[in-house]
Short mmCIF file of C-alpha atoms in Angstrom, two decimals:
data_model
loop_
_atom_site.label_atom_id
_atom_site.label_comp_id
_atom_site.label_asym_id
_atom_site.label_seq_id
_atom_site.Cartn_x
_atom_site.Cartn_y
_atom_site.Cartn_z
CA GLN P 638 -16.37 33.67 15.22
CA LYS P 639 -17.01 37.06 16.70
CA GLU P 640 -14.69 37.78 19.70
CA VAL P 641 -14.71 40.45 22.38
CA GLU P 642 -11.56 40.76 24.52
CA GLN P 643 -11.17 42.45 27.82
CA ASN P 644 -8.51 42.48 30.45
CA SER P 645 -9.86 40.42 33.22
CA GLY P 646 -8.15 42.48 35.92
CA PRO P 647 -8.58 42.95 38.78
CA LEU P 648 -7.89 46.69 38.10
CA SER P 649 -7.38 48.78 41.23
CA VAL P 650 -7.75 52.43 41.26
CA PRO P 651 -7.60 54.91 44.06
CA GLU P 652 -10.69 56.79 44.98
CA GLY P 653 -11.10 60.00 43.00
CA ALA P 654 -8.80 58.90 40.17
CA ILE P 655 -9.84 57.91 36.63
CA ALA P 656 -10.56 54.27 35.85
CA SER P 657 -9.94 53.20 32.30
CA LEU P 658 -11.42 50.03 30.93
CA ASN P 659 -10.53 48.65 27.52
CA CYS P 660 -12.24 46.33 25.05
CA THR P 661 -11.29 45.11 21.50
CA TYR P 662 -13.46 43.29 19.08
CA SER P 663 -12.87 41.11 16.09
CA ASP P 664 -15.93 41.73 13.89
CA ARG P 665 -15.17 44.82 11.66
CA GLY P 666 -18.88 45.02 10.81
CA SER P 667 -19.90 45.65 14.45
CA GLN P 668 -22.06 48.75 14.73
CA SER P 669 -23.21 49.01 18.35
CA PHE P 670 -21.16 48.90 21.56
CA PHE P 671 -22.23 48.63 25.22
CA TRP P 672 -20.86 48.77 28.75
CA TYR P 673 -22.57 46.82 31.42
CA ARG P 674 -21.82 46.98 35.14
CA GLN P 675 -22.31 43.91 37.16
CA TYR P 676 -22.15 43.86 40.96
CA SER P 677 -21.46 40.60 42.59
CA GLY P 678 -24.52 38.54 42.78
CA LYS P 679 -26.48 40.85 40.58
CA SER P 680 -27.55 40.92 36.96
CA PRO P 681 -25.82 43.21 34.44
CA GLU P 682 -26.94 46.91 34.22
CA LEU P 683 -26.49 48.90 31.08
CA ILE P 684 -24.50 52.07 31.82
CA MET P 685 -23.31 53.34 28.45
CA PHE P 686 -23.76 52.60 24.81
CA ILE P 687 -22.09 54.20 21.72
CA TYR P 688 -22.46 53.75 17.96
CA SER P 689 -20.34 56.45 16.35
CA ASN P 690 -16.63 56.99 16.51
CA GLY P 691 -15.51 59.44 19.15
CA ASP P 692 -16.49 60.09 22.71
CA LYS P 693 -19.87 59.95 24.44
CA GLU P 694 -20.08 61.44 27.95
CA ASP P 695 -22.78 60.72 30.56
CA GLY P 696 -22.03 62.12 34.00
CA ARG P 697 -18.82 60.56 35.24
CA PHE P 698 -18.80 58.05 32.40
CA THR P 699 -17.29 58.55 29.13
CA ALA P 700 -17.33 55.86 26.32
CA GLN P 701 -14.68 56.10 23.52
CA LEU P 702 -15.05 54.29 20.19
CA ASN P 703 -12.44 53.80 17.43
CA LYS P 704 -13.80 51.58 14.71
CA ALA P 705 -10.65 51.76 12.60
CA SER P 706 -8.71 50.18 15.61
CA GLN P 707 -11.68 48.04 16.67
CA TYR P 708 -11.34 49.42 20.18
CA VAL P 709 -13.79 50.74 22.66
CA SER P 710 -13.13 52.00 26.12
CA LEU P 711 -14.89 53.31 29.25
CA LEU P 712 -13.52 56.01 31.48
CA ILE P 713 -14.83 56.61 34.94
CA ARG P 714 -13.97 59.95 36.39
CA ASP P 715 -13.72 60.75 40.17
CA SER P 716 -13.97 56.94 40.81
CA GLN P 717 -16.00 56.00 43.95
CA PRO P 718 -16.01 52.78 46.06
CA SER P 719 -19.59 52.19 44.61
CA ASP P 720 -18.01 51.83 41.13
CA SER P 721 -16.26 48.65 42.33
CA ALA P 722 -17.78 45.96 40.07
CA THR P 723 -17.25 43.81 37.04
CA TYR P 724 -17.62 45.82 33.76
CA LEU P 725 -18.78 43.92 30.73
CA CYS P 726 -18.18 45.09 27.13
CA ALA P 727 -20.64 43.85 24.56
CA VAL P 728 -20.70 44.23 20.85
CA GLY P 729 -23.65 44.02 18.31
CA SER P 730 -23.59 43.82 14.55
CA ASN P 731 -26.87 45.23 13.40
CA PHE P 732 -29.28 47.83 14.95
CA GLY P 733 -32.49 46.53 16.51
CA ASN P 734 -32.38 42.91 15.77
CA GLU P 735 -29.12 41.40 16.66
CA LYS P 736 -27.73 39.46 19.58
CA LEU P 737 -24.79 40.79 21.56
CA THR P 738 -21.34 39.17 22.01
CA PHE P 739 -20.05 39.81 25.54
CA GLY P 740 -16.37 40.02 26.73
CA THR P 741 -15.30 38.24 29.78
CA GLY P 742 -15.39 41.48 31.87
CA THR P 743 -12.94 43.46 33.91
CA ARG P 744 -13.12 43.48 37.56
CA LEU P 745 -12.57 46.96 38.94
CA THR P 746 -11.85 47.75 42.62
CA ILE P 747 -11.81 51.36 43.93
CA ILE P 748 -9.47 51.73 46.77
CA PRO P 749 -10.68 54.23 49.39
CA SER R 559 -36.71 50.88 30.44
CA ALA R 560 -38.95 47.92 30.82
CA VAL R 561 -39.32 46.13 34.29
CA ILE R 562 -38.33 42.48 34.01
CA SER R 563 -39.03 39.86 36.55
CA GLN R 564 -37.95 36.32 36.73
CA LYS R 565 -39.13 33.34 38.77
CA PRO R 566 -37.97 31.56 40.69
CA SER R 567 -34.97 33.76 41.87
CA ARG R 568 -33.14 30.67 42.98
CA ASP R 569 -33.62 26.93 43.25
CA ILE R 570 -31.90 23.88 44.28
CA CYS R 571 -32.63 20.85 42.10
CA GLN R 572 -31.79 17.06 42.04
CA ARG R 573 -29.90 15.54 39.19
CA GLY R 574 -32.14 14.32 36.39
CA THR R 575 -35.02 16.64 37.12
CA SER R 576 -36.09 19.82 35.19
CA LEU R 577 -36.48 23.47 36.12
CA THR R 578 -38.74 25.95 34.31
CA ILE R 579 -37.74 29.66 34.58
CA GLN R 580 -40.31 32.31 33.82
CA CYS R 581 -39.51 35.77 32.38
CA GLN R 582 -42.07 38.46 32.57
CA VAL R 583 -41.84 41.98 31.16
CA ASP R 584 -44.25 44.79 32.06
CA SER R 585 -44.43 46.06 28.40
CA GLN R 586 -44.28 44.55 24.94
CA VAL R 587 -40.69 44.05 23.71
CA THR R 588 -39.45 43.16 20.32
CA MET R 589 -36.95 40.40 21.27
CA MET R 590 -36.33 38.22 24.30
CA PHE R 591 -33.03 36.37 24.93
CA TRP R 592 -31.84 33.70 27.47
CA TYR R 593 -28.27 33.82 28.69
CA ARG R 594 -26.29 31.53 31.07
CA GLN R 595 -23.60 32.87 33.29
CA GLN R 596 -21.56 30.23 34.95
CA PRO R 597 -19.57 31.04 38.16
CA GLY R 598 -16.87 33.63 37.53
CA GLN R 599 -17.71 33.73 33.76
CA SER R 600 -19.17 36.01 31.41
CA LEU R 601 -22.50 35.75 29.65
CA THR R 602 -23.17 33.05 27.09
CA LEU R 603 -26.30 33.36 24.87
CA ILE R 604 -28.38 30.22 24.80
CA ALA R 605 -31.15 31.30 22.48
CA THR R 606 -33.38 33.93 21.12
CA ALA R 607 -37.01 33.46 22.19
CA ASN R 608 -39.21 34.05 19.13
CA GLN R 609 -42.80 34.95 19.73
CA GLY R 610 -45.20 32.29 18.25
CA SER R 611 -42.34 30.15 16.68
CA GLU R 612 -39.44 28.03 17.73
CA ALA R 613 -36.50 29.67 19.46
CA THR R 614 -33.16 30.16 17.65
CA TYR R 615 -30.42 28.40 19.49
CA GLU R 616 -26.81 29.21 19.58
CA SER R 617 -24.06 26.68 18.92
CA GLY R 618 -23.79 24.14 21.66
CA PHE R 619 -27.39 24.57 22.90
CA VAL R 620 -30.16 22.26 21.77
CA ILE R 621 -33.98 22.37 22.13
CA ASP R 622 -34.17 19.09 23.90
CA LYS R 623 -31.95 20.28 26.70
CA PHE R 624 -33.32 23.93 26.78
CA PRO R 625 -36.86 24.12 25.50
CA ILE R 626 -38.02 27.71 25.29
CA SER R 627 -41.61 29.18 24.86
CA ARG R 628 -42.65 32.71 24.04
CA PRO R 629 -46.50 32.72 23.76
CA ASN R 630 -46.63 36.50 23.56
CA LEU R 631 -44.67 39.73 23.57
CA THR R 632 -44.21 39.92 27.31
CA PHE R 633 -43.55 36.46 28.56
CA SER R 634 -41.08 33.64 27.99
CA THR R 635 -39.94 30.40 29.70
CA LEU R 636 -36.73 28.49 29.69
CA THR R 637 -36.75 24.93 30.83
CA VAL R 638 -33.39 23.25 31.71
CA SER R 639 -33.99 19.56 31.31
CA ASN R 640 -32.33 16.43 32.70
CA LEU R 641 -30.32 18.45 35.05
CA SER R 642 -26.59 17.61 35.95
CA PRO R 643 -24.24 19.59 38.27
CA GLU R 644 -22.74 21.19 35.21
CA ASP R 645 -26.01 23.04 34.74
CA SER R 646 -25.49 24.94 38.04
CA SER R 647 -25.36 28.53 36.84
CA ILE R 648 -27.21 31.75 36.69
CA TYR R 649 -29.81 32.01 34.04
CA LEU R 650 -30.74 35.51 32.78
CA CYS R 651 -33.41 36.76 30.36
CA SER R 652 -32.93 40.05 28.54
CA VAL R 653 -35.13 42.10 26.43
CA LEU R 654 -34.73 44.44 23.49
CA GLU R 655 -37.35 47.15 23.45
CA ALA R 656 -39.09 48.54 20.49
CA GLY R 657 -37.69 51.87 19.24
CA GLY R 658 -34.30 51.26 20.54
CA TYR R 659 -31.19 50.30 18.76
CA ASN R 660 -29.62 47.26 20.32
CA GLU R 661 -29.74 48.03 24.03
CA GLN R 662 -30.65 44.86 26.03
CA PHE R 663 -31.87 45.03 29.52
CA PHE R 664 -31.54 42.09 31.89
CA GLY R 665 -33.82 40.43 34.38
CA PRO R 666 -32.68 39.80 37.93
CA GLY R 667 -31.56 36.22 37.09
CA THR R 668 -32.23 32.74 38.52
CA ARG R 669 -29.59 30.94 40.38
CA LEU R 670 -29.73 27.17 39.91
CA THR R 671 -27.82 24.66 41.94
CA VAL R 672 -28.02 21.08 40.90
CA LEU R 673 -27.01 18.42 43.53
#
């Protein structure tokens, strides 16, 4: 059974600091990795995806993937109070036609 | 990305009744999925809605309880049948667009409360 593990938090980070969110997965055949942000009472919003080992940067967000260690992370630089949300890690096995397995999410709170 | 709408946004239902949730997309998509998110929990996939054929259900979910239709490439319905308080949850549809890899985009969700 495919598993995706996240620290549930809550993770508290001062405003302006770097928030680091981590995720591990069990299926070594996984090929696609996603980070979703979910505000309370809202649906998940895709913020980053990564397929290759290494780093991928988009604005204040950086996704990091290490397939050998089965580990994916999300860094948020210059954290803002608006970044306070639950972050869901999701993993897929095949491109284009495969369902995703979601982690339980990490609740992030940015402290002003 | 595609614009996804769901109806109703929320509902309160009596035990033993059924609720049908609609998911409409403004463009054709390759795949549509239905998820459940129970309070304080992550997302659990109910089924993949297949266009023109029976949905593919995940372990623990059955067609009699969660019948799904997908008559075309932009629309799907999920019915939650014979409701019990344990069915109180948020139900979300998601879509996978043509030309993408595996990125799924979610509708706004339907909040169901069963009394």
